[in-house]
Structure formats: C-alpha cells, structure tokens
Amino acid sequence: MKKILILGGGTAGTMMANKLSKELDRSEYEITIVDKDKTHYYQPGLLFIPFGIYNKHDVIKPKANFFPRNVNVVYGDIDYIDPENNQVFMQNGRKLNYDWMVLATGTETRPEETPGLKDKLWNKKIFEFYTLEGAVALRNFFKDWQGGKMVLNIAEMPFKCPVAPLEFVFLADAYFTEIGIRDKVDITYVTPLPGAFTKPKATKMLGELMEEKNIKVVPEFYMERVDNDQQKIISYDEKEIPFDVLVSIPTNMGTDAIERSGMGDDLNFVPTDKYTLRSKNYENIFVLGDAADIPTSKAGSVAHFASDVVFENLMSALEGRELKAKFDGHANCYIETGFGQGSIIDFNYDTEPLPGTYPLPGVGPFGLLKNTKTNHYGKVMFRWIYWHILLKGKEMPLESQMSMAGKKTS
Amino acid sequence: MATQTIAGKEVDLNEDGYLTDHTQWNEAIAKELAKEEGIELTDEHMKVLNYLREKYAEGESLSIRKVGKSGIVDIKGLYKLFPGGPLKISSRLAGIPKPQSCV
C-alpha cells in the first residue's frame, strides 16, 4: 500500500484530493489530507465583506463537505516535515508517513513583519481583509466612518491575489459614492511596484481607471514601518504618507512549518520547478498553489490550472514514467471595478495580460482588459462554480494552458 | 539593443540600459554606469554588486528583502547606496538583468 499525503486542505489541496480519489485504486493507494482548520473560506469573497456586499455566511462552509469520502482527513497543526525520511510530525506528537506528497500549505499574511503595523491601531484604524476577522472588522469600521484619508498599502511582493488591492480601491470608490461621502474620502494606492500593476498593458488600462475614479497612485513606495502616534506610513527612503485609515496588504509568507522543516526560501516559499511543479530538492514531493516559489500569481486560478499538471505528473511519477506535463504559469483573474462592472486578465509566464475575448475567441462572453457588466456577472457566478465544480475537482470547460486565440497582440 | 563602448570595452545594452550579457561586465564598467546614475562607487557598493552577481549566477531570484537579509547591507543602507530604485539600479550596475516583479 502506497501512501499519498496532501498537506493543506485549502483550494489547491481540496481539488487535488478530489482528482486523486477519483483516479487511484484504493487497494493500492491510501490518500490522507491534513489541515489545521475545519472551515473552508471562499477567499475571493472576503473582498466584498468590508462593503457589506457579502457577509460572513457567504464565504464559509465546512471543509469536510468538499473532501471525498474515501480519503483520510487529519485536522491539526504540522510541526515539521522530515523530507529525507518521508515523515511529517504533527504538533500533537502524531507522525504521518508518506511515499508521495502534495504540498499545498499556501501563504498567509504576516503583519508582524512590518514594525508598527500590528500595533495599537490594529483593527481600529489599521486593517487587512485577507482574513475573515480582518474583513469583518473593516466592515464595522466603515459603518460609522465619516470620511478622511484612506491609504491602501502593499507591504511586500509577492502577495496572494495581486488584483485584490485594485478591486478593493475600486469597490471603495463605488461604496463611498453610493453612501454619499465620496467627496469626503481621499483614496491613495501605495505600492512598491512602478505602477498600478506589474505588466505594461494591464498597468496602462488599470492606471487610467484609477485616474478616472480619482484614486491617487503612489508607486515605488517600500514600507519600512508604521507610526501609530502620527498615523503615517514611512518608507525605507524616508518618504511619509499620512492616513486616517490604513488598509494593509501585509507581507505574505508560507507557513512556519516550512521554515521549521528547512524547506523554504526567505519567505518560506518552497523551491519548485516552474514547469513540472515538482520540488527542486525532493523527487517525491509536488508543490501546488501558493506554497510554491514559481514566478506567477498566487491565486486560486493558478492553483486550478496547475492542479491538472500536478495530477498528470504525479500519475506519471507513480508509474515511474517521465514527467511530461508542463505548467505555463497560466493565471486568470476577474477584477471587480465597481458600479456593477468588471474586467478580466488572462496571462502566463511569458505572455502579459492582453486585450481580447475569453474564453471563446471573438465571442467571449468575457472581455479581456475591458470594463464590462458581463465580466462582473462572471465574478458573481464564480462563487457557485467554486463551491460546486472547482473544489470538487470536476472538469471545467477551460483549458489549463493559456491560449493566444482571442487575444490581440498589436 | 545597442553596442556601446564603456570603459574601453564593447558591451551590449538593452533599451533600458542593462547589459544583455553579464560576462561582459567588469568593475570599470560598473564605475562608468554608476556615474550615469550619479553614484561614486565605493567598496560598500561593490560588495552589493558582487553579492548580486553571485546570486544571479546561482540562478536565484533577487529581491530587496533578500539583499537586506544578506548580512552585507540592510534595506535602509541599500536605499542610501542606490537611491531611488535600489534593486533596479544595483542590478544595472552589476551587469545583470533588470529585476522582474512577477504578478
């Protein structure tokens, strides 16, 4: 009996458990999935909570609903992995052996990494929206806020869902307009990047949208610390930006168990072959989703497209065959732009987001790098697709490889 | 791409002014490129450039954070050495490609 161990039961791990359980003969393989938390969070929905569009109950379901029946589930904290001896030690002393591992422990926000960020103003005037607690705290703050200077800051690259901070300021613009205080709210988007986004065409489109919505962009700002008494953020080169409310995208890091296992880089992300998605150091470990150090977005869509590659390569590895599937870094992101509209970007390692139609060339229905109502409905429908199709590892009518069809290159 | 003579040596530069072949680099070239950025290269600068070249040769991706943890210089110090865009400028002077920030 061979043991397959999936560490992490988030978007990536859950999809993998479902794919593997359908394919593998249970008289030959035992599948176990490990997670510390019994709740599954619909993370794309957290963004909507501060504006009262979703509430807590729209974004949580028990993880157990999505794990296949014939998979062992272990809830608990991982102490460390001993990859030389194919063992995982849990904090409660339990030991799990494995023959093959899918490492899907994700990324988490670490406000502690920035001096003054998680201090006396935390959840009072300084917020984040990547956790349910944070998103709900910000919702409660906005209920009574009369306006002032709202600063959104990205602390460090890379971070989960690179479009979320853009969506946040777009939705904030719409929200404050709708409640009638937009003229009293000053929105500033502060980023360590040279512009609103990383790639030229998307940066241009999004930069123009920022201007249209009267949102200031401060590029090349690398935050060193937060001054709680004077309510300002300070960069390493001594630039200062004052705030009345600070919405932070804190430093993202992989879980501490990766650090304790000596398997990560300086941000606890795991060195991974960007094509095969196998660990660079251990032949029997594949890395799926945000935990990997591959140069693409940390996003559910990436985990989804990558899961096809990990699945195929793991099957090959189990049978001792060469790893043939190659990941192209494909990412596909909806961008909510407020007032019932949205945009979509589709890109990979080599191709930046381009204008066009998706998924059908010339037809759509979605418009790439365009701001449309249909794109917004795509995002609205996506929650249903996520819970009912994607997590369960069912086939989606989308290719995992990015396609140039429908994209305009000139 | 353009071929240019810097410090008596022919080098190939891309449109952003970065060397396209890091093996064409030497310290004299770094000094010339530094002048264009308004920087007088010291030993402190050179330690950073050598660190970047070493990590680049090992195939590692570089970030300001990583340089700050290298033990050579902290992030504040790096900004003082290469004001404006510490990793972009230091990478150019080190003769390695412009850092990619991935999405």
Coordinates of C-alpha atoms in Angstrom, one line a residue:
Chain A
M1 CA 0.0 0.0 0.0
K2 CA 1.5 3.4 -1.1
K3 CA 0.7 6.5 0.9
I4 CA -0.1 9.8 -0.6
L5 CA -0.1 12.7 1.8
I6 CA -1.7 16.1 0.9
L7 CA -0.6 18.8 3.3
G8 CA -3.1 21.6 3.2
G9 CA -6.9 21.4 2.5
G10 CA -7.4 24.8 1.0
T11 CA -8.4 25.4 -2.6
A12 CA -5.3 23.6 -4.0
G13 CA -5.3 20.6 -1.6
T14 CA -9.0 20.0 -1.8
M15 CA -9.0 20.0 -5.6
M16 CA -6.1 17.5 -5.6
A17 CA -7.8 15.2 -3.1
N18 CA -10.8 15.0 -5.3
K19 CA -8.9 14.4 -8.5
L20 CA -6.7 11.7 -6.9
S21 CA -9.6 9.9 -5.2
K22 CA -11.4 9.5 -8.5
E23 CA -8.4 8.1 -10.3
L24 CA -6.5 5.9 -7.8
D25 CA -7.3 2.3 -6.9
R26 CA -7.8 2.3 -3.2
S27 CA -6.4 -1.2 -2.8
E28 CA -3.1 0.2 -3.9
Y29 CA -3.1 3.8 -2.6
E30 CA -4.1 5.4 0.6
I31 CA -4.8 9.2 0.5
T32 CA -4.6 11.4 3.5
I33 CA -5.2 15.2 3.7
V34 CA -4.1 17.4 6.6
D35 CA -5.3 20.8 7.6
K36 CA -5.3 22.9 10.8
D37 CA -8.7 24.4 10.1
K38 CA -12.1 22.8 9.7
T39 CA -13.6 25.8 7.9
H40 CA -13.1 26.4 4.2
Y41 CA -13.0 30.1 3.3
Y42 CA -14.2 31.3 -0.1
Q43 CA -11.3 33.7 -0.3
P44 CA -12.4 35.7 -3.4
G45 CA -15.5 36.7 -1.3
L46 CA -13.5 38.3 1.6
L47 CA -13.0 41.4 -0.6
F48 CA -16.8 42.1 -0.6
I49 CA -17.3 41.9 3.2
P50 CA -16.0 45.4 4.1
F51 CA -18.6 46.9 1.8
G52 CA -21.5 44.8 3.1
I53 CA -21.9 43.0 -0.3
Y54 CA -21.3 39.6 1.3
N55 CA -21.5 38.7 4.9
K56 CA -19.6 36.0 6.9
H57 CA -22.0 33.2 6.0
D58 CA -21.5 33.8 2.3
V59 CA -17.8 32.8 2.4
I60 CA -17.6 29.8 4.8
K61 CA -18.5 26.2 4.6
P62 CA -17.2 23.1 6.5
K63 CA -14.1 21.7 4.8
A64 CA -15.5 18.2 5.3
N65 CA -18.2 18.9 2.7
F66 CA -15.6 19.0 0.0
F67 CA -13.3 16.2 0.9
P68 CA -14.0 12.9 -0.9
R69 CA -15.4 10.2 1.4
N70 CA -12.6 7.6 0.9
V71 CA -9.8 10.0 1.9
N72 CA -8.4 10.1 5.4
V73 CA -8.7 13.6 7.0
V74 CA -6.4 14.8 9.7
Y75 CA -7.1 18.1 11.5
G76 CA -4.2 19.5 13.3
D77 CA -1.1 21.7 13.1
I78 CA 2.0 20.5 11.4
D79 CA 5.2 20.7 13.4
Y80 CA 7.6 19.9 10.7
I81 CA 8.3 17.7 7.6
D82 CA 11.3 15.4 7.5
P83 CA 11.6 15.0 3.8
E84 CA 14.8 12.9 4.0
N85 CA 12.8 10.2 5.8
N86 CA 9.4 10.8 4.3
Q87 CA 7.7 11.7 7.5
V88 CA 5.6 14.5 8.8
F89 CA 5.4 15.3 12.5
M90 CA 2.3 16.9 13.9
Q91 CA 2.3 19.3 16.9
N92 CA 0.3 16.8 18.9
G93 CA 3.1 14.2 18.5
R94 CA 1.4 12.2 15.8
K95 CA 3.7 11.0 13.0
L96 CA 2.5 10.6 9.4
N97 CA 4.5 8.5 6.9
Y98 CA 4.2 9.1 3.1
D99 CA 5.5 7.8 -0.2
W100 CA 4.4 10.8 -2.2
M101 CA 3.5 14.2 -1.0
V102 CA 1.4 17.1 -2.5
L103 CA 2.5 20.2 -0.6
A104 CA -0.3 22.8 -0.6
T105 CA 0.2 24.7 2.6
G106 CA -0.5 28.1 1.0
T107 CA 0.5 31.5 2.0
E108 CA -0.5 33.7 5.0
T109 CA -0.4 37.4 5.9
R110 CA 2.3 38.4 8.4
P111 CA 1.6 41.9 9.6
E112 CA 4.2 41.3 12.4
E113 CA 6.9 41.6 9.7
T114 CA 6.5 45.4 9.5
P115 CA 7.2 47.4 12.7
G116 CA 4.1 49.2 13.9
L117 CA 1.7 47.5 11.5
K118 CA 0.1 45.2 14.1
D119 CA 0.2 47.6 17.0
K120 CA -2.2 49.7 19.0
L121 CA -4.2 50.9 15.9
W122 CA -4.6 47.4 14.6
N123 CA -8.3 46.7 13.7
K124 CA -9.1 50.2 14.9
K125 CA -7.6 52.3 12.2
I126 CA -5.3 49.8 10.5
F127 CA -6.9 46.8 8.8
E128 CA -6.4 44.0 6.4
F129 CA -9.1 42.0 4.5
Y130 CA -7.3 38.7 3.8
T131 CA -8.8 37.0 6.9
L132 CA -12.5 36.8 7.8
E133 CA -11.8 38.6 11.2
G134 CA -10.0 41.4 9.4
A135 CA -12.7 41.8 6.7
V136 CA -15.4 41.9 9.3
A137 CA -13.5 44.4 11.5
L138 CA -13.2 46.7 8.5
R139 CA -16.9 46.3 7.7
N140 CA -17.7 47.5 11.2
F141 CA -15.3 50.4 10.9
F142 CA -16.8 51.6 7.5
K143 CA -20.3 51.5 9.0
D144 CA -19.6 54.6 11.1
W145 CA -16.7 56.3 9.1
Q146 CA -17.4 59.8 8.1
G147 CA -14.6 60.1 5.6
G148 CA -11.0 61.2 5.5
K149 CA -7.8 59.9 4.0
M150 CA -7.9 56.2 3.2
V151 CA -4.5 54.7 2.3
L152 CA -4.1 51.2 0.8
N153 CA -0.6 49.9 1.1
I154 CA 1.1 46.8 -0.3
A155 CA 3.9 45.8 2.0
E156 CA 5.8 43.2 0.1
M157 CA 5.9 41.1 -3.1
P158 CA 4.7 38.6 -3.9
F159 CA 1.2 38.5 -2.3
K160 CA -1.9 36.5 -2.7
C161 CA -4.3 37.6 -5.4
P162 CA -2.4 40.6 -6.9
V163 CA -5.6 42.2 -8.2
A164 CA -7.4 42.2 -4.9
P165 CA -6.0 45.6 -3.7
L166 CA -7.0 47.1 -7.0
E167 CA -10.5 45.7 -6.6
F168 CA -10.6 47.0 -3.1
V169 CA -10.0 50.6 -4.0
F170 CA -12.4 50.4 -7.0
L171 CA -15.1 49.0 -4.8
A172 CA -14.3 51.6 -2.1
D173 CA -14.8 54.3 -4.7
A174 CA -18.2 52.9 -5.6
Y175 CA -19.2 52.2 -2.0
F176 CA -18.4 55.7 -0.7
T177 CA -20.2 57.2 -3.8
E178 CA -23.3 55.1 -3.0
I179 CA -23.4 56.2 0.6
G180 CA -22.9 59.8 -0.4
I181 CA -19.5 60.6 1.2
R182 CA -17.1 60.1 -1.8
D183 CA -16.3 63.8 -1.8
K184 CA -15.0 63.4 1.8
V185 CA -12.9 60.4 1.1
D186 CA -9.4 60.7 -0.3
I187 CA -8.2 57.3 -1.7
T188 CA -4.5 56.6 -2.2
Y189 CA -3.0 53.4 -3.6
V190 CA 0.6 52.9 -2.3
T191 CA 2.6 50.1 -3.9
P192 CA 6.3 49.0 -4.1
L193 CA 5.7 48.4 -7.9
P194 CA 6.5 51.0 -10.5
G195 CA 2.8 51.4 -11.3
A196 CA -0.7 50.1 -10.6
F197 CA 0.2 46.6 -11.8
T198 CA 3.3 44.8 -13.0
K199 CA 2.9 44.3 -16.7
P200 CA 2.7 47.3 -19.2
K201 CA -0.7 46.8 -20.9
A202 CA -2.6 46.0 -17.7
T203 CA -0.8 48.8 -15.9
K204 CA -1.9 51.3 -18.5
M205 CA -5.5 50.1 -18.5
L206 CA -5.7 50.0 -14.7
G207 CA -3.8 53.2 -14.3
E208 CA -6.3 55.0 -16.5
L209 CA -9.2 53.5 -14.5
M210 CA -7.5 54.8 -11.3
E211 CA -7.4 58.3 -12.7
E212 CA -11.0 58.1 -13.9
K213 CA -12.1 57.2 -10.4
N214 CA -9.9 59.8 -8.8
I215 CA -7.7 57.3 -6.9
K216 CA -4.1 58.5 -6.4
V217 CA -1.3 56.0 -7.1
V218 CA 2.0 56.3 -5.2
P219 CA 4.4 53.9 -6.9
E220 CA 7.9 52.6 -5.7
F221 CA 7.0 53.0 -2.1
Y222 CA 8.6 50.2 0.0
M223 CA 7.1 50.5 3.5
E224 CA 9.6 50.2 6.4
R225 CA 7.3 51.0 9.4
V226 CA 4.1 52.5 10.6
D227 CA 4.0 55.4 13.0
N228 CA 0.9 54.8 15.1
D229 CA 1.0 58.1 17.0
Q230 CA 1.3 60.3 14.0
Q231 CA -0.8 58.0 11.8
K232 CA 1.6 57.7 8.9
I233 CA 3.5 55.1 6.9
I234 CA 7.2 55.6 6.3
S235 CA 9.3 54.0 3.5
Y236 CA 12.9 52.9 3.7
D237 CA 13.9 56.0 1.9
E238 CA 12.1 58.2 4.4
K239 CA 9.0 59.1 2.4
E240 CA 5.9 59.6 4.5
I241 CA 2.2 59.2 3.8
P242 CA -0.3 60.2 6.5
F243 CA -3.6 58.2 6.9
D244 CA -6.9 58.3 8.7
V245 CA -7.5 54.7 7.9
L246 CA -4.8 52.3 6.6
V247 CA -5.8 49.2 4.6
S248 CA -2.8 47.0 4.5
I249 CA -1.8 44.1 2.3
P250 CA 0.8 42.7 4.8
T251 CA 3.8 40.7 3.9
N252 CA 2.9 37.2 2.7
M253 CA 4.8 34.2 3.8
G254 CA 4.5 30.4 3.7
T255 CA 3.6 28.6 6.8
D256 CA 6.1 28.3 9.7
A257 CA 6.1 24.6 9.4
I258 CA 8.0 25.0 6.1
E259 CA 10.6 27.1 7.9
R260 CA 10.9 24.5 10.7
S261 CA 11.4 21.9 8.0
G262 CA 14.2 23.9 6.4
M263 CA 12.4 23.6 3.1
G264 CA 11.6 27.2 2.2
D265 CA 13.2 30.4 0.9
D266 CA 13.4 33.6 2.9
L267 CA 9.6 33.9 2.7
N268 CA 9.0 30.2 3.4
F269 CA 8.0 29.5 -0.2
V270 CA 9.2 26.1 -1.5
P271 CA 11.7 26.0 -4.3
T272 CA 9.7 24.3 -7.1
D273 CA 10.4 23.5 -10.8
K274 CA 8.2 26.0 -12.6
Y275 CA 7.3 23.6 -15.4
T276 CA 6.9 20.2 -13.7
L277 CA 5.8 21.6 -10.3
R278 CA 8.0 19.1 -8.5
S279 CA 10.0 20.2 -5.6
K280 CA 13.5 21.1 -6.7
N281 CA 15.0 19.1 -3.8
Y282 CA 12.8 16.1 -3.3
E283 CA 11.6 13.8 -6.1
N284 CA 8.6 12.5 -4.3
I285 CA 7.1 16.0 -3.4
F286 CA 5.0 18.1 -5.7
V287 CA 4.1 21.7 -4.7
L288 CA 0.7 23.1 -5.6
G289 CA -0.7 26.6 -5.2
D290 CA 0.6 29.5 -3.2
A291 CA 3.2 27.4 -1.3
A292 CA 5.4 27.2 -4.4
D293 CA 8.0 29.8 -5.3
I294 CA 7.1 29.8 -9.0
P295 CA 7.0 33.2 -10.8
T296 CA 3.3 33.6 -11.3
S297 CA 0.4 34.9 -9.3
K298 CA -0.6 33.4 -6.0
A299 CA -4.2 32.8 -6.9
G300 CA -6.9 30.2 -7.0
S301 CA -7.0 30.2 -10.8
V302 CA -3.3 29.4 -10.9
A303 CA -3.8 26.5 -8.4
H304 CA -6.7 25.3 -10.5
F305 CA -4.7 25.3 -13.8
A306 CA -1.6 23.9 -12.0
S307 CA -3.6 21.1 -10.4
D308 CA -4.0 19.5 -13.9
V309 CA -0.3 19.5 -14.3
V310 CA 0.5 18.2 -10.8
F311 CA -2.1 15.5 -11.3
E312 CA -0.7 14.3 -14.6
N313 CA 2.9 14.4 -13.4
L314 CA 2.1 12.7 -10.1
M315 CA 0.4 9.9 -12.1
S316 CA 3.5 9.6 -14.2
A317 CA 5.8 9.5 -11.2
L318 CA 3.7 6.8 -9.5
E319 CA 4.2 4.6 -12.6
G320 CA 7.9 5.5 -12.9
R321 CA 7.4 7.4 -16.1
E322 CA 8.9 10.6 -17.2
L323 CA 7.1 13.8 -16.2
K324 CA 5.6 15.2 -19.4
A325 CA 3.1 17.8 -18.3
K326 CA 4.5 21.3 -18.2
F327 CA 2.9 24.3 -16.4
D328 CA 2.9 27.6 -18.3
G329 CA 2.1 29.8 -15.3
H330 CA -1.5 30.4 -16.5
A331 CA -3.5 32.8 -14.4
N332 CA -6.9 34.2 -15.0
C333 CA -8.2 37.0 -12.7
Y334 CA -11.5 38.8 -12.5
I335 CA -11.1 42.4 -11.5
E336 CA -14.2 44.0 -9.9
T337 CA -14.1 47.6 -10.9
G338 CA -17.2 48.9 -9.0
F339 CA -20.7 50.0 -10.1
G340 CA -21.6 46.5 -11.4
Q341 CA -18.7 46.3 -13.8
G342 CA -15.6 44.2 -14.0
S343 CA -12.6 43.3 -16.1
I344 CA -10.6 40.1 -16.7
I345 CA -7.0 39.4 -17.3
D346 CA -5.5 36.2 -18.7
F347 CA -1.8 35.6 -18.8
N348 CA 1.1 33.2 -18.1
Y349 CA 4.9 33.1 -17.6
D350 CA 5.7 34.5 -21.0
T351 CA 2.6 36.5 -22.1
E352 CA 1.5 39.6 -20.3
P353 CA -2.3 40.3 -19.9
L354 CA -3.6 41.4 -23.4
P355 CA -6.9 42.7 -24.6
G356 CA -9.4 40.4 -26.4
T357 CA -12.2 38.0 -25.6
Y358 CA -12.3 35.0 -23.2
P359 CA -12.7 32.0 -23.3
L360 CA -14.0 31.9 -26.8
P361 CA -12.0 33.8 -29.5
G362 CA -14.1 36.7 -30.9
V363 CA -17.2 35.7 -28.9
G364 CA -16.3 35.9 -25.2
P365 CA -18.6 36.4 -23.4
F366 CA -15.9 38.0 -21.3
G367 CA -13.8 41.0 -22.5
L368 CA -10.1 40.9 -21.6
L369 CA -8.8 44.2 -20.2
K370 CA -12.2 45.7 -20.8
N371 CA -14.6 47.0 -18.3
T372 CA -18.0 45.4 -18.8
K373 CA -21.1 44.3 -16.9
T374 CA -20.7 40.7 -18.2
N375 CA -17.3 40.4 -16.6
H376 CA -18.9 41.4 -13.3
Y377 CA -21.6 38.7 -13.6
G378 CA -18.8 36.3 -14.3
K379 CA -17.4 37.0 -10.9
V380 CA -20.8 36.8 -9.3
M381 CA -21.4 33.4 -10.8
F382 CA -18.0 32.2 -9.9
R383 CA -18.9 31.7 -6.3
W384 CA -21.3 29.0 -7.3
I385 CA -18.8 27.4 -9.7
Y386 CA -16.2 27.5 -7.0
W387 CA -18.2 25.6 -4.4
H388 CA -19.9 23.1 -6.8
I389 CA -17.5 22.4 -9.6
L390 CA -14.0 23.7 -9.0
L391 CA -13.3 22.4 -5.4
K392 CA -14.8 19.1 -6.3
G393 CA -12.2 18.6 -9.0
K394 CA -14.9 18.4 -11.7
E395 CA -14.0 19.2 -15.3
M396 CA -14.3 22.9 -16.2
P397 CA -14.8 23.9 -19.8
L398 CA -11.4 25.7 -19.7
E399 CA -8.0 24.7 -20.9
S400 CA -5.3 24.7 -18.3
Q401 CA -2.8 26.0 -20.8
M402 CA -3.2 29.7 -21.7
S403 CA -4.4 30.2 -25.3
M404 CA -3.4 33.1 -27.6
A405 CA -6.7 32.7 -29.5
G406 CA -8.9 35.7 -28.9
K407 CA -6.0 37.9 -27.7
K408 CA -4.9 41.0 -29.6
T409 CA -1.2 41.3 -29.7
S410 CA -0.8 44.6 -31.5
Chain B
M1 CA 19.7 46.6 -28.2
A2 CA 22.8 48.7 -28.9
T3 CA 26.6 48.1 -28.7
Q4 CA 28.4 50.7 -26.8
T5 CA 32.0 51.2 -25.6
I6 CA 32.2 51.6 -21.9
A7 CA 35.5 51.9 -20.0
G8 CA 37.3 50.8 -23.2
K9 CA 35.2 47.7 -23.6
E10 CA 32.4 46.9 -26.1
V11 CA 29.3 45.9 -24.3
D12 CA 25.7 45.2 -25.5
L13 CA 23.0 47.1 -23.7
N14 CA 19.2 46.6 -24.0
E15 CA 16.7 49.5 -24.3
D16 CA 16.7 50.0 -20.5
G17 CA 20.5 50.3 -20.4
Y18 CA 21.1 46.8 -18.9
L19 CA 23.9 44.6 -20.1
T20 CA 22.5 41.7 -22.1
D21 CA 25.5 39.5 -21.4
H22 CA 26.7 39.6 -17.8
T23 CA 30.0 38.1 -18.7
Q24 CA 31.0 41.3 -20.5
W25 CA 30.9 43.0 -17.1
N26 CA 33.9 44.3 -15.1
E27 CA 34.4 46.8 -12.3
A28 CA 35.5 49.6 -14.6
I29 CA 32.2 49.2 -16.5
A30 CA 30.3 49.3 -13.2
K31 CA 32.1 52.6 -12.3
E32 CA 31.1 54.2 -15.6
L33 CA 27.5 53.0 -15.3
A34 CA 27.4 54.3 -11.8
K35 CA 28.5 57.8 -12.9
E36 CA 25.4 57.9 -15.2
E37 CA 23.3 57.2 -12.1
G38 CA 25.2 59.9 -10.2
I39 CA 26.8 57.4 -7.9
E40 CA 30.5 57.2 -6.9
L41 CA 31.2 53.5 -6.4
T42 CA 32.8 52.6 -3.0
D43 CA 33.7 49.2 -1.6
E44 CA 30.3 49.1 0.1
H45 CA 28.6 49.4 -3.3
M46 CA 31.0 46.8 -4.8
K47 CA 30.1 44.3 -2.1
V48 CA 26.5 44.6 -3.0
L49 CA 27.2 44.2 -6.7
N50 CA 29.3 41.1 -6.2
Y51 CA 26.6 39.6 -4.0
L52 CA 24.0 40.2 -6.7
R53 CA 26.3 38.7 -9.4
E54 CA 26.9 35.7 -7.3
K55 CA 23.2 35.1 -6.6
Y56 CA 22.4 35.7 -10.2
A57 CA 24.9 33.1 -11.3
E58 CA 23.4 30.6 -8.9
G59 CA 20.0 31.2 -10.6
E60 CA 18.4 32.8 -7.6
S61 CA 15.7 35.4 -7.9
L62 CA 16.6 38.6 -6.2
S63 CA 14.5 40.9 -4.1
I64 CA 15.3 44.0 -1.9
R65 CA 14.2 41.9 1.1
K66 CA 16.7 39.2 0.2
V67 CA 19.6 41.7 -0.1
G68 CA 18.5 43.2 3.2
K69 CA 18.9 39.8 4.8
S70 CA 22.3 39.0 3.2
G71 CA 24.4 40.4 6.0
I72 CA 26.1 42.8 3.6
V73 CA 23.8 45.7 4.0
D74 CA 20.3 46.3 5.5
I75 CA 17.4 47.6 3.4
K76 CA 17.9 51.2 4.6
G77 CA 21.5 51.0 3.8
L78 CA 20.7 49.7 0.3
Y79 CA 18.4 52.7 -0.3
K80 CA 21.2 55.0 0.8
L81 CA 23.7 53.3 -1.6
F82 CA 21.4 53.2 -4.6
P83 CA 18.8 56.0 -4.0
G84 CA 15.5 55.8 -6.0
G85 CA 15.3 52.2 -7.0
P86 CA 17.9 50.2 -5.1
L87 CA 17.4 46.8 -6.8
K88 CA 16.9 48.2 -10.3
I89 CA 19.9 50.4 -10.1
S90 CA 22.2 47.9 -8.4
S91 CA 21.2 45.2 -10.8
R92 CA 22.1 47.5 -13.7
L93 CA 25.5 48.3 -12.2
A94 CA 26.1 44.7 -11.5
G95 CA 25.6 43.9 -15.2
I96 CA 22.6 41.5 -14.5
P97 CA 19.1 41.8 -15.9
K98 CA 16.5 44.2 -14.6
P99 CA 14.7 42.5 -11.7
Q100 CA 11.3 41.0 -12.7
S101 CA 8.5 41.6 -10.3
C102 CA 6.1 38.8 -11.0
V103 CA 2.4 39.2 -10.6

